[in-house]
mmCIF file of C-alpha atoms and ligand atoms in Angstrom:
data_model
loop_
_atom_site.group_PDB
_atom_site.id
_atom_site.type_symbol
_atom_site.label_atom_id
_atom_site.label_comp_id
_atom_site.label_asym_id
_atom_site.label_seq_id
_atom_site.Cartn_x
_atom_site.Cartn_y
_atom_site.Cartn_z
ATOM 1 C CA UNK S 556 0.000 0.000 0.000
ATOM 2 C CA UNK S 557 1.313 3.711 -0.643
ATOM 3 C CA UNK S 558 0.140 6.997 0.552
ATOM 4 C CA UNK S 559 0.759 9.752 -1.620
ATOM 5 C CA UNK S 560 0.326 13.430 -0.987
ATOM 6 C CA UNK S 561 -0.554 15.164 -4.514
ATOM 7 C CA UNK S 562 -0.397 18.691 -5.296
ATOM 8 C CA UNK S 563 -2.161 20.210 -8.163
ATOM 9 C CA UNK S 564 -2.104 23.934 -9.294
ATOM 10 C CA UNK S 565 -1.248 23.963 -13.317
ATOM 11 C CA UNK S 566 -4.268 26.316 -13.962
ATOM 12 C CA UNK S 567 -6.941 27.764 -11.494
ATOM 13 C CA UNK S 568 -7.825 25.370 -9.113
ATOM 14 C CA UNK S 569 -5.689 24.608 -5.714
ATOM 15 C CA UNK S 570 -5.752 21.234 -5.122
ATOM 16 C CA UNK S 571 -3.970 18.545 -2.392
ATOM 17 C CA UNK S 572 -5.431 14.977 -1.897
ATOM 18 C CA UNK S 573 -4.104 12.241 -0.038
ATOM 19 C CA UNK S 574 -4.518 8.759 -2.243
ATOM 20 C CA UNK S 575 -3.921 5.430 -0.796
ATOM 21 C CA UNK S 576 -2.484 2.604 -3.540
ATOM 22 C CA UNK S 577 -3.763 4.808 -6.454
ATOM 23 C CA UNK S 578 -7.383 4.134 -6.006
ATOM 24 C CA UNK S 579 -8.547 5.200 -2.659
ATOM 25 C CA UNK S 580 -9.008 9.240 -2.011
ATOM 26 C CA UNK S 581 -8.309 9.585 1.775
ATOM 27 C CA UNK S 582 -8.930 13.436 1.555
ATOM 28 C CA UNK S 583 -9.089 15.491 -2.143
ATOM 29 C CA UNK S 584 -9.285 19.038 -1.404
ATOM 30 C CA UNK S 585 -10.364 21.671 -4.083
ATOM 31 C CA UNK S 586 -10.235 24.992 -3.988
ATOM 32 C CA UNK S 587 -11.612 26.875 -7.083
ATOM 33 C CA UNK S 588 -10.497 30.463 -8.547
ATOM 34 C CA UNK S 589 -13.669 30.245 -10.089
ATOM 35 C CA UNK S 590 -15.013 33.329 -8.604
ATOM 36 C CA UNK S 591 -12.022 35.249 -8.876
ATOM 37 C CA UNK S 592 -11.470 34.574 -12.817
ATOM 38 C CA UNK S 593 -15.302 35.335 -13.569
ATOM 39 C CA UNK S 594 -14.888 39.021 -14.090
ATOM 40 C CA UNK S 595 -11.824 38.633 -16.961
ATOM 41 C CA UNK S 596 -13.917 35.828 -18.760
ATOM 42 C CA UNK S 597 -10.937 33.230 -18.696
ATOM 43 C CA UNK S 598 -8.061 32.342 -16.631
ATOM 44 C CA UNK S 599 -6.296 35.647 -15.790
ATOM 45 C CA UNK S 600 -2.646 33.928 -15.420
ATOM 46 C CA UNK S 601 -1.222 36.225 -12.835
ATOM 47 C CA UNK S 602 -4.212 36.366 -10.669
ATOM 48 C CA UNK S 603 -4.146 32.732 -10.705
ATOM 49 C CA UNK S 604 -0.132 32.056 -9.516
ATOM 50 C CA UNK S 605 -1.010 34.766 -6.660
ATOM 51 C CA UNK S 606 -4.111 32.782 -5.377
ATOM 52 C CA UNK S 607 -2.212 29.847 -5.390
ATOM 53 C CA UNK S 608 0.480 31.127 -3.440
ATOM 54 C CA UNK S 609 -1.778 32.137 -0.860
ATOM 55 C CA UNK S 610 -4.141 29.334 -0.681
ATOM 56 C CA UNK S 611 -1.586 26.527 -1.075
ATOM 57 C CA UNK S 612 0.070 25.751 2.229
ATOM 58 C CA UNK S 613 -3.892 25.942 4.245
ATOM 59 C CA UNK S 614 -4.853 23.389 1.629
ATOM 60 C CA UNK S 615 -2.439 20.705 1.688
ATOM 61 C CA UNK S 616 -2.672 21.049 5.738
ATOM 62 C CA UNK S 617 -6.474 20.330 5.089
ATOM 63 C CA UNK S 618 -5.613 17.551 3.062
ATOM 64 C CA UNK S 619 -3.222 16.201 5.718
ATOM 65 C CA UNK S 620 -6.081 16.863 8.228
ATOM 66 C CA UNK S 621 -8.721 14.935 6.718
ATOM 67 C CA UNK S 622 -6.771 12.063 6.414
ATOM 68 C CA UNK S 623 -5.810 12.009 9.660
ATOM 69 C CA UNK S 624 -2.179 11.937 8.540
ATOM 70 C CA UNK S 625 0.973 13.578 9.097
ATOM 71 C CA UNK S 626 3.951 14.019 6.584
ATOM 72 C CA UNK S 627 5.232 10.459 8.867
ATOM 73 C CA UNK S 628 2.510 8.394 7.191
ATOM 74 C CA UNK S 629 3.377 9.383 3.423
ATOM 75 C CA UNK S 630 5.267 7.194 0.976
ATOM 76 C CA UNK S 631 6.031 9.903 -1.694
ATOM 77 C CA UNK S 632 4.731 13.221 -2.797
ATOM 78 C CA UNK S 633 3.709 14.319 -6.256
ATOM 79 C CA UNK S 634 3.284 17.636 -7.635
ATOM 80 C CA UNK S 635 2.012 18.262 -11.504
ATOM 81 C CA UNK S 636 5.051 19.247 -13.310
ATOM 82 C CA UNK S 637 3.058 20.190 -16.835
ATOM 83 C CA UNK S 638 1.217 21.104 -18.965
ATOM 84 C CA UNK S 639 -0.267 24.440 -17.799
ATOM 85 C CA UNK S 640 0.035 27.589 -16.823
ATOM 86 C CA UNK S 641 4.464 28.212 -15.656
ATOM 87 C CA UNK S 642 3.627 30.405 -13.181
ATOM 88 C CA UNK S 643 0.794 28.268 -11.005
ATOM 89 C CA UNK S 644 2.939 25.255 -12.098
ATOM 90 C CA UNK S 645 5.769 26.670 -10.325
ATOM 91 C CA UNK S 646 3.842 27.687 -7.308
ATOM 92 C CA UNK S 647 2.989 23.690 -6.796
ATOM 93 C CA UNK S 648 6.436 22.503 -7.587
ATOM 94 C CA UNK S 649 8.126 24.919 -4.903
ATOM 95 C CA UNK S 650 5.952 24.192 -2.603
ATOM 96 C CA UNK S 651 6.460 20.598 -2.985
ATOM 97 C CA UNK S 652 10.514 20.674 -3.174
ATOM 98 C CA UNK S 653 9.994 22.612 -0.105
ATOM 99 C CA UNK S 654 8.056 19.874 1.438
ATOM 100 C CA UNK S 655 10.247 16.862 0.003
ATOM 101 C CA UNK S 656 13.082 18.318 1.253
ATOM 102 C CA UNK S 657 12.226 18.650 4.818
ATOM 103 C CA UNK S 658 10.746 15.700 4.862
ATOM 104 C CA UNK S 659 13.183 13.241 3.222
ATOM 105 C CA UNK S 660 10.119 12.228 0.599
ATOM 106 C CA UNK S 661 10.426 11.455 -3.103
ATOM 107 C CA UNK S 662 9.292 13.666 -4.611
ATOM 108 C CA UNK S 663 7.222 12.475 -8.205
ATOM 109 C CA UNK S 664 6.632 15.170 -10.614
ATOM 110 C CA UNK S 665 3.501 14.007 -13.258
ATOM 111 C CA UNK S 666 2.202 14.534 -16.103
ATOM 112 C CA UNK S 667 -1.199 17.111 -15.365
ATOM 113 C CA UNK S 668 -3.124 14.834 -19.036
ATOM 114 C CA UNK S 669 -1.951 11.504 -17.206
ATOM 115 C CA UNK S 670 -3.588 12.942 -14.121
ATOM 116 C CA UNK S 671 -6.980 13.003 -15.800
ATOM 117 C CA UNK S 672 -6.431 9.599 -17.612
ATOM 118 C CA UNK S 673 -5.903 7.988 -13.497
ATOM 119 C CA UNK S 674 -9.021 9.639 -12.636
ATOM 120 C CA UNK S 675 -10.734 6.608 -13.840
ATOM 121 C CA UNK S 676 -8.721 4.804 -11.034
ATOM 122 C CA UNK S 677 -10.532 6.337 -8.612
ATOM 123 C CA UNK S 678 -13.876 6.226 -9.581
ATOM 124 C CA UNK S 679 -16.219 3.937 -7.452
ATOM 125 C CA UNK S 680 -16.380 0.196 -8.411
ATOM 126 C CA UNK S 681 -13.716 1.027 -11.118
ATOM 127 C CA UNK S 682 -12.239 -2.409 -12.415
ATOM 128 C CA UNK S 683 -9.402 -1.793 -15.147
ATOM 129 C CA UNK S 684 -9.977 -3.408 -18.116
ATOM 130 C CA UNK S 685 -7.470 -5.069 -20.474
ATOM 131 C CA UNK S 686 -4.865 -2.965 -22.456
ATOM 132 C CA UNK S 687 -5.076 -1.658 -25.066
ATOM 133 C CA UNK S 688 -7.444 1.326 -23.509
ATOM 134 C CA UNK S 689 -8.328 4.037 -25.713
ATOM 135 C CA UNK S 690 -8.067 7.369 -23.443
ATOM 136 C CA UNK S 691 -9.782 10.120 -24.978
ATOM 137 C CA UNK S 692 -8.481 13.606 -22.535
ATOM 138 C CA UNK S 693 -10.981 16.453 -23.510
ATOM 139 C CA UNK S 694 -10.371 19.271 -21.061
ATOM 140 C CA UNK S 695 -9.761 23.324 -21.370
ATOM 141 C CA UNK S 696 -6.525 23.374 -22.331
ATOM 142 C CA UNK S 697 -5.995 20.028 -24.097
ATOM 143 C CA UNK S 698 -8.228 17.293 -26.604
ATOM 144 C CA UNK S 699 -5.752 14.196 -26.479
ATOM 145 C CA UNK S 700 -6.505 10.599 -28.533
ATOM 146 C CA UNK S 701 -4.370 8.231 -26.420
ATOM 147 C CA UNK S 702 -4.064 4.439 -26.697
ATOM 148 C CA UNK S 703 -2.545 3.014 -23.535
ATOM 149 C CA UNK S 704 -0.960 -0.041 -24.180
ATOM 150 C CA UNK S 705 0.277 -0.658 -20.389
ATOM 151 C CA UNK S 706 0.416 1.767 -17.361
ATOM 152 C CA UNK S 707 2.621 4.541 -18.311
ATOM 153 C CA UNK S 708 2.826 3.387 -21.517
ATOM 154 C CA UNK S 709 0.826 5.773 -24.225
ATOM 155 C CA UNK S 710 0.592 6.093 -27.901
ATOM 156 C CA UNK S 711 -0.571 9.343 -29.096
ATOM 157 C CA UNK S 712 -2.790 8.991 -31.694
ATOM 158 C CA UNK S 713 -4.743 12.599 -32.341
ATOM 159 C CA UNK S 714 -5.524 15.510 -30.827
ATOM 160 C CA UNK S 715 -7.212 18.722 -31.670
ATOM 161 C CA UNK S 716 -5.096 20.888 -34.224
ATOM 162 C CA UNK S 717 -6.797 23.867 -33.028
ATOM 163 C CA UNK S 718 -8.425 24.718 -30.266
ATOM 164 C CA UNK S 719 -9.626 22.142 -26.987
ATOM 165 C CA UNK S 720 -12.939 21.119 -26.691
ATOM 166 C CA UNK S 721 -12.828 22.984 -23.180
ATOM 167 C CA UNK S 722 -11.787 25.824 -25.060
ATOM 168 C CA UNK S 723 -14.475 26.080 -27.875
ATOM 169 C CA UNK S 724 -17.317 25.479 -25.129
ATOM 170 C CA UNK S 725 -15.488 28.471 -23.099
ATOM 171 C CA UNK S 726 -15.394 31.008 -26.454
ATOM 172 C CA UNK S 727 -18.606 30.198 -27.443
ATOM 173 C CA UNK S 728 -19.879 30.994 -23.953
ATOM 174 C CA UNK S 729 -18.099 34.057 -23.655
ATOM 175 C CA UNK S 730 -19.535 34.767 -27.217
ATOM 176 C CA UNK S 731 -23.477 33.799 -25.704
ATOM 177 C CA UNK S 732 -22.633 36.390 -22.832
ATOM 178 C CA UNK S 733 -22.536 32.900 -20.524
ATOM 179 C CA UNK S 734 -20.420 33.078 -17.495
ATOM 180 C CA UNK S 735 -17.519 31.145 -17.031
ATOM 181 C CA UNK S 736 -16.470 28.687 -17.395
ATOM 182 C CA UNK S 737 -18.725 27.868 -20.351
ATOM 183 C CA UNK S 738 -18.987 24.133 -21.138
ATOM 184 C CA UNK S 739 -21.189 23.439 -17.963
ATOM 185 C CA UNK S 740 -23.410 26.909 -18.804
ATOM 186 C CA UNK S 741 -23.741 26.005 -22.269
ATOM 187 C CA UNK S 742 -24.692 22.564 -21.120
ATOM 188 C CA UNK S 743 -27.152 24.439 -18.909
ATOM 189 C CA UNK S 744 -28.545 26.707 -21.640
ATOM 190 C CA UNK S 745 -29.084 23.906 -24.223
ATOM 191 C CA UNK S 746 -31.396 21.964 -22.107
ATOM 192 C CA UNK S 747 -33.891 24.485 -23.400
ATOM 193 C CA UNK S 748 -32.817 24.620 -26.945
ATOM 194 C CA UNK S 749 -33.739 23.308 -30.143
ATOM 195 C CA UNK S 750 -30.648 21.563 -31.588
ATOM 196 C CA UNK S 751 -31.703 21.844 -34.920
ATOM 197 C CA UNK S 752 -32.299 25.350 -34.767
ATOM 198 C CA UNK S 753 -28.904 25.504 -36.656
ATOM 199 C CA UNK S 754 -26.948 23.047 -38.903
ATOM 200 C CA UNK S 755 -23.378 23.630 -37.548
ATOM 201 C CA UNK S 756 -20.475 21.737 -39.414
ATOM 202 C CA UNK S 757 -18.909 18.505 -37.927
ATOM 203 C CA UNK S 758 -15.082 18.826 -38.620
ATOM 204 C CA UNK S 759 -13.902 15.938 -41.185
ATOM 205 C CA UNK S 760 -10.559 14.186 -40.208
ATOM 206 C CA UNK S 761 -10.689 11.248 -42.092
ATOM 207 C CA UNK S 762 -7.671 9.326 -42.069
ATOM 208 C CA UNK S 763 -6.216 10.783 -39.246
ATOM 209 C CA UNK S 764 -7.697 10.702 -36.027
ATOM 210 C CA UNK S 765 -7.240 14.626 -34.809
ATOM 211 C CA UNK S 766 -9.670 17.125 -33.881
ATOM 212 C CA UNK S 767 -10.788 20.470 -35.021
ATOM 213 C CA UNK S 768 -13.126 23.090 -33.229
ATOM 214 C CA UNK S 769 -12.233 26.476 -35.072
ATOM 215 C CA UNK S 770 -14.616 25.572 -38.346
ATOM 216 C CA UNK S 771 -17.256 25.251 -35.727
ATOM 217 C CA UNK S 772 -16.610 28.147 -33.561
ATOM 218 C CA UNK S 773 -15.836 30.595 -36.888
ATOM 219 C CA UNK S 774 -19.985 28.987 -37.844
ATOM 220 C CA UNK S 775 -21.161 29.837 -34.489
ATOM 221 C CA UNK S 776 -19.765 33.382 -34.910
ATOM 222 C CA UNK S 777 -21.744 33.879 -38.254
ATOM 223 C CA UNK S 778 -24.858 32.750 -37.157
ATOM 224 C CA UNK S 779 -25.250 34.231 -33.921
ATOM 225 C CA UNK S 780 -22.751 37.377 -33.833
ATOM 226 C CA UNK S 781 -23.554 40.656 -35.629
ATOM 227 C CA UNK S 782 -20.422 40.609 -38.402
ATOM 228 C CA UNK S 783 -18.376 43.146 -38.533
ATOM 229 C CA UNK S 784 -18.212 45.937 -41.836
ATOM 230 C CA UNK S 785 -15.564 44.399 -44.466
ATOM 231 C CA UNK S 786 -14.604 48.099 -44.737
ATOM 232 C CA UNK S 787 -13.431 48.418 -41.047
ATOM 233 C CA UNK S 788 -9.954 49.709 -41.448
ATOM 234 C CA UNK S 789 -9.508 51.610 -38.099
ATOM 235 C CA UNK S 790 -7.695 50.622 -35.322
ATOM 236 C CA UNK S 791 -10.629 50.722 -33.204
ATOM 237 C CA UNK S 792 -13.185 49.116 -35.949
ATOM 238 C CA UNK S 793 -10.515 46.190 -35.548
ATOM 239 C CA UNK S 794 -10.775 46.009 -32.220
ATOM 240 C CA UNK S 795 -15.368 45.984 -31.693
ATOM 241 C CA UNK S 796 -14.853 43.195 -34.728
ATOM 242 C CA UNK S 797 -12.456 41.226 -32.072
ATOM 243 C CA UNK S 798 -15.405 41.767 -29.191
ATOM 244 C CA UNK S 799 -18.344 40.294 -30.906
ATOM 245 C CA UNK S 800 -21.883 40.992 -30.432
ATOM 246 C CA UNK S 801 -25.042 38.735 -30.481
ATOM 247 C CA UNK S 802 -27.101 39.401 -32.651
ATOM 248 C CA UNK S 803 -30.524 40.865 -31.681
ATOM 249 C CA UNK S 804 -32.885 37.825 -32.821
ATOM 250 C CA UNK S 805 -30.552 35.260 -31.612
ATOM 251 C CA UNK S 806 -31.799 32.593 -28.980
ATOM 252 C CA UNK S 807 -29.308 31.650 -26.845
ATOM 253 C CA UNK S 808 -30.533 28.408 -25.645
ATOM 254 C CA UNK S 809 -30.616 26.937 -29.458
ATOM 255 C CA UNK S 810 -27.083 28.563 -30.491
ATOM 256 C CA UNK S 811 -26.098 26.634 -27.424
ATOM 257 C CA UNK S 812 -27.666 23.254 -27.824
ATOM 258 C CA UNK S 813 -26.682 22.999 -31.788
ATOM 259 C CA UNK S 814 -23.109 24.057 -30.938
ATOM 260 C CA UNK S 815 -23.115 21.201 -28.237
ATOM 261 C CA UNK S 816 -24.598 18.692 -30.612
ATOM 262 C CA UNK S 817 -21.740 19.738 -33.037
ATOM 263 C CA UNK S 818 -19.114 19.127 -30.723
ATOM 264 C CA UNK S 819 -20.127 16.175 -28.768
ATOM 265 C CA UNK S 820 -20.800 14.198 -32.627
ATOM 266 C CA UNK S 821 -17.374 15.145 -33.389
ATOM 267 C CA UNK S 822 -15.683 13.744 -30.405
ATOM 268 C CA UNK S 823 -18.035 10.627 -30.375
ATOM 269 C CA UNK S 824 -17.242 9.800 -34.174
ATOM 270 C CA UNK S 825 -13.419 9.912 -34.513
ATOM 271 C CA UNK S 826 -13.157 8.234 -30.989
ATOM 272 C CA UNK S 827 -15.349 5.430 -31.981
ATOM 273 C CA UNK S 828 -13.332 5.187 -35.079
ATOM 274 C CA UNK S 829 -10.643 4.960 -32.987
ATOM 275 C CA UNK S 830 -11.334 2.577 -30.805
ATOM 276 C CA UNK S 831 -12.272 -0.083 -33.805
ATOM 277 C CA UNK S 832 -9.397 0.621 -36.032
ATOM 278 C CA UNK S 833 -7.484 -0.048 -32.352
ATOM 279 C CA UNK S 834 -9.339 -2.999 -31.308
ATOM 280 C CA UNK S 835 -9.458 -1.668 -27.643
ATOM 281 C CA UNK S 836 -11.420 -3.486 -24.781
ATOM 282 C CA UNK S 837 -12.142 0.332 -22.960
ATOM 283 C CA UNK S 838 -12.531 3.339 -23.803
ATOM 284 C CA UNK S 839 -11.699 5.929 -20.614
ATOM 285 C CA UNK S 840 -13.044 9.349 -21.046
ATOM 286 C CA UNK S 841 -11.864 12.164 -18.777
ATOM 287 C CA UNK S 842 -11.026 15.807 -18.343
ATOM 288 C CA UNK S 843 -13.303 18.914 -17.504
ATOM 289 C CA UNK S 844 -15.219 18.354 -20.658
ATOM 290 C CA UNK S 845 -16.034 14.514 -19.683
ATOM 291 C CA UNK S 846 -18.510 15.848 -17.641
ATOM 292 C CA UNK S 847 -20.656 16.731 -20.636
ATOM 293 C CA UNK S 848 -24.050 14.200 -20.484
ATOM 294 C CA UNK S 849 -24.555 14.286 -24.180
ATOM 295 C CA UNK S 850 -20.770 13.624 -24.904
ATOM 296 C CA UNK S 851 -21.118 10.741 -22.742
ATOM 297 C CA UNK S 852 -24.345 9.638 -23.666
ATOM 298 C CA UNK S 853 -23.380 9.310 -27.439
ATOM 299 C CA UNK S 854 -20.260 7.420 -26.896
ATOM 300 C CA UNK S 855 -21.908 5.106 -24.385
ATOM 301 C CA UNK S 856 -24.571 4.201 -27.531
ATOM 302 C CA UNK S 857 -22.341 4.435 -30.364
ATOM 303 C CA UNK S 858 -19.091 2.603 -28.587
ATOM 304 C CA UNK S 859 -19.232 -1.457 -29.019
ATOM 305 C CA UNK S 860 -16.644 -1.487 -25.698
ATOM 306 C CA UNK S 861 -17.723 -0.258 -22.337
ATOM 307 C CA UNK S 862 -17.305 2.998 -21.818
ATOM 308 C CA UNK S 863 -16.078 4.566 -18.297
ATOM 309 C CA UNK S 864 -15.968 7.966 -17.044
ATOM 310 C CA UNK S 865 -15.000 9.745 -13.819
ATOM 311 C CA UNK S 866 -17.456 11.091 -10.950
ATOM 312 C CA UNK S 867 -18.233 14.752 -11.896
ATOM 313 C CA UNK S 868 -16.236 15.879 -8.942
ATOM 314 C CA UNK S 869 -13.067 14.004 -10.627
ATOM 315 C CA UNK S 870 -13.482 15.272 -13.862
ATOM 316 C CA UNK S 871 -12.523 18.675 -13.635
ATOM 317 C CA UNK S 872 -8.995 19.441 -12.195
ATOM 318 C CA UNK S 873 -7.918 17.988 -8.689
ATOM 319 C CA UNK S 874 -5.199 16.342 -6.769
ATOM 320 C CA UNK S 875 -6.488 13.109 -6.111
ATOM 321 C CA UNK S 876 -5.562 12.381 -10.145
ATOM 322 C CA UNK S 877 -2.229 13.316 -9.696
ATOM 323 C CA UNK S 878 -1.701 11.277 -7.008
ATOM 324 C CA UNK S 879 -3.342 8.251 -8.863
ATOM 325 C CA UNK S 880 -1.121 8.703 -11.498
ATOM 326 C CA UNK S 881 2.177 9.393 -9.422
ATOM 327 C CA UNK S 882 0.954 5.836 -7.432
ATOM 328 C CA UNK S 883 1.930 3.950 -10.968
ATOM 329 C CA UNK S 884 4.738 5.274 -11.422
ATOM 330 C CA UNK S 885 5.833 5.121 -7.872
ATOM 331 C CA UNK S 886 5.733 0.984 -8.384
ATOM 332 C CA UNK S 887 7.787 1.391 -11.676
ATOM 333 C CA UNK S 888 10.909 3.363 -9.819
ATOM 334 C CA UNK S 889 9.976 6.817 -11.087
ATOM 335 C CA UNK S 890 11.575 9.645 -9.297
ATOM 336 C CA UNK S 891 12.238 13.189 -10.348
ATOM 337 C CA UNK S 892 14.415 14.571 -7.755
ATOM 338 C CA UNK S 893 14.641 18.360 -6.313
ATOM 339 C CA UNK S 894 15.927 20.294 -9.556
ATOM 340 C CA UNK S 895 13.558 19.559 -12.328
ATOM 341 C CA UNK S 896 11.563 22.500 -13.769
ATOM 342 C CA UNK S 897 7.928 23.044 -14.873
ATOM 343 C CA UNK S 898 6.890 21.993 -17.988
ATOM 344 C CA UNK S 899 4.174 24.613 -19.788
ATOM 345 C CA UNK S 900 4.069 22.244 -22.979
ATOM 346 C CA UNK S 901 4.458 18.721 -22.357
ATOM 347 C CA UNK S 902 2.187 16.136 -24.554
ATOM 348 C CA UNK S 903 1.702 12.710 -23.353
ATOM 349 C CA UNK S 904 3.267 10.317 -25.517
ATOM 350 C CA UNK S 905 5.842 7.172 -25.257
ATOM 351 C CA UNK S 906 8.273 8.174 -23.515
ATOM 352 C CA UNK S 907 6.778 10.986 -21.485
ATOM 353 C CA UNK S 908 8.795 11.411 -18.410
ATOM 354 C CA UNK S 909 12.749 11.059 -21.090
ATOM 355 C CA UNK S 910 14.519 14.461 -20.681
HETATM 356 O O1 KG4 P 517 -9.892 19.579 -16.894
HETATM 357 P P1 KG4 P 517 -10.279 20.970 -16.618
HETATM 358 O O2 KG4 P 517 -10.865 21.296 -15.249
HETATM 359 O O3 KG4 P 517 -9.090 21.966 -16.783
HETATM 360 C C1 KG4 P 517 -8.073 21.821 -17.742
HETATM 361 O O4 KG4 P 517 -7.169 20.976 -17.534
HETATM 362 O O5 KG4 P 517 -8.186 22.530 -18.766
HETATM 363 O O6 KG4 P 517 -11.321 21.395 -17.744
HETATM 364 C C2 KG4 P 517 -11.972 22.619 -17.766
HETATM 365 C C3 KG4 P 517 -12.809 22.697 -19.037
HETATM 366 C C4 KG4 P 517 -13.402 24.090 -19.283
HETATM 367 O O7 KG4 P 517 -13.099 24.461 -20.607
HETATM 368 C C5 KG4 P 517 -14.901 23.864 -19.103
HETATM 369 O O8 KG4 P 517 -15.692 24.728 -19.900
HETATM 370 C C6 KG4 P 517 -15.057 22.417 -19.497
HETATM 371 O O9 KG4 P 517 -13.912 21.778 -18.972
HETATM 372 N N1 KG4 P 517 -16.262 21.792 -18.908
HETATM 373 C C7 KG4 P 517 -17.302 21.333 -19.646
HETATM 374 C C8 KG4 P 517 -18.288 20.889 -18.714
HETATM 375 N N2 KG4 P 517 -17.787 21.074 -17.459
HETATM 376 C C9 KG4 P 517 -16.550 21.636 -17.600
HETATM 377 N N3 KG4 P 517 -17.488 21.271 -20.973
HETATM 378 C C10 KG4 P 517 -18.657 20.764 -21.407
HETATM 379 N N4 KG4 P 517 -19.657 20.328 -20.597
HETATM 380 C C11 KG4 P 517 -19.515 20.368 -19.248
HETATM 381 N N5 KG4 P 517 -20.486 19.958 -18.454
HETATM 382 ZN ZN1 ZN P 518 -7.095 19.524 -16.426
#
């Protein structure tokens, strides 16, 4: 058995769990910046590394606390190292050196996308299924196509050559006047909606298996925003056709449920492509976006392998991931030491952890 204390701050959540053998949560404490990024419409990077550093020490205690543990009881600790933002990255990893080094811990820095892929580890009654697994990783920052053919051991096999899933429900909601963060608002809105209200396009990728959102979100744009003059030259004419605005007869709710329909069929099609051209036995869907019902109610009808996704509370960002993931590679001899740095772009692939 190993207890791990994870740390977790690569965007705007501060996060510290306690995870016993990489499937138990003994404490998973969350505390969102939510509230404080509202106002700029999207993660306001600075703002973000400054609530961490304030927040981060009183959260790990509390993790500590309601485990009814002390530093004495842990195994290892593990910090994200990447991807995200460098500043709140580094705000975890000091604080975790820190830690590690007065303690005498290892210290495990992991990989934020192989987080969400052990968040399926954690769910109740989880039982993992053979490898291959197909891991499809749909969250703000990231759309990743993964086929794990061991643990640890990923082949990257598409992704989104634009923007994230997260990321296209967050503009368009921004673009609706929704408040963010915009894929569970949109989700909100489109209960209401007519999704045929509007025929938006479904990216093709044929051939590959890779994702595209910006065809979509450019359609949204045209349908729903009032375009700007083709004559707008000025400086500031540039700038109102950069902040667009709904137009008058637009209903929200429909914009919103066709855009979602849009989305969730493209995700659902290329991973179920996926997953026969891979002959998988699972496919694990995570991330913030894995909380979407329609997303998972498509690939649970279309998919001829069981599907599994996380809790809702697991699949937005958290600790209790990290430390999952950092239990794995605890068993195979993975240790990163006190001097390695924060990694703002790191994919998952093969050999993820190689210099
Ligand atoms: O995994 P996550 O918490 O952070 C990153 O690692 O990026 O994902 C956050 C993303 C946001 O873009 C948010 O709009 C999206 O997940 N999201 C959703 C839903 N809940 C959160 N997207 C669609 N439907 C939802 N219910
Ligand atoms: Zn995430």
């Amino acid at each position: 058995m190993t207890a791990i204390l994870a740390i977790e701050t690569s965007c705007d959540e501060t996060a510290a769990a306690i995870v016993s053998s990489g499937t138990t949560i003994r404490s998973n404490i969350v505390a969102s910046q939510i509230d404080l990024h509202a106002q700029y419409g999207g993660v306001f990077p600075e703002v973000a590394s400054r609530a961490h550093a304030e927040t981060i020490s009183a959260v790990a205690g509390r993790a500590l606390d309601e485990a009814e543990m002390t530093c004495a009881d842990l195994d290892a600790i593990a910090v994200t190292q990447g991807p995200g933002l460098v500043g709140s990255l580094l705000v975890g990893i000091n604080f975790a050196k820190g830690l590690a080094l007065a303690t005498g811990l290892p210290l495990l820095g992991i990989n934020h996308l192989e987080g969400h892929a052990y968040s399926l580890w954690l769910a109740p009654g989880f039982s993992e299924a053979e490898f291959p697994i197909l891991a499809l990783i749909v969250s703000g920052g990231h759309s990743e196509l993964l086929v794990m053919r061991a643990h640890g051991v990923y082949e990257r096999i598409g992704g989104t050559i634009d923007d994230a899933a997260g990321e296209a429900f967050d503009k368009i909601g921004r673009l609706l006047g929704l408040p963010f963060p915009g894929g569970p608002n949109i989700e909100r809105a489109a209960q209401s909606g007519a999704l045929d209200a509007y025929s938006f396009p479904r990216a093709k990728t044929s051939g590959n298996y890779d994702f595209s959102f910006s065809g979509l979100k450019t359609a949204v744009m045209r349908a729903a925003a009032i375009q700007p003059s083709a004559s707008a030259r000025s400086r500031r004419e540039r700038r109102a056709a950069r902040t667009a605005q709904l137009r008058a007869d637009v209903n929200i709710n429909d914009v919103a449920a066709a855009f979602q329909d849009a989305v969730t069929d493209s995700l659902s099609a290329t991973t179920c492509r996926a997953a026969k051209d891979f002959a998988v036995n699972a496919v694990y869907l995570s991330g913030g976006v894995s909380a979407n019902q329609m997303l998972r109610n498509k690939l649970a009808s279309a998919l001829d392998v069981p599907l599994c996704f996380p809790p809702l509370f697991l699949c937005t960002d958290n600790a209790a991931m990290i430390g999952a993931a950092a239990h794995f590679r605890y068993l195979a001899g993975h240790r990163s030491g006190l001097d390695f740095e924060a990694r703002a772009s790191w994919r998952l692939s093969e050999d993820v952890y190689a210099d």
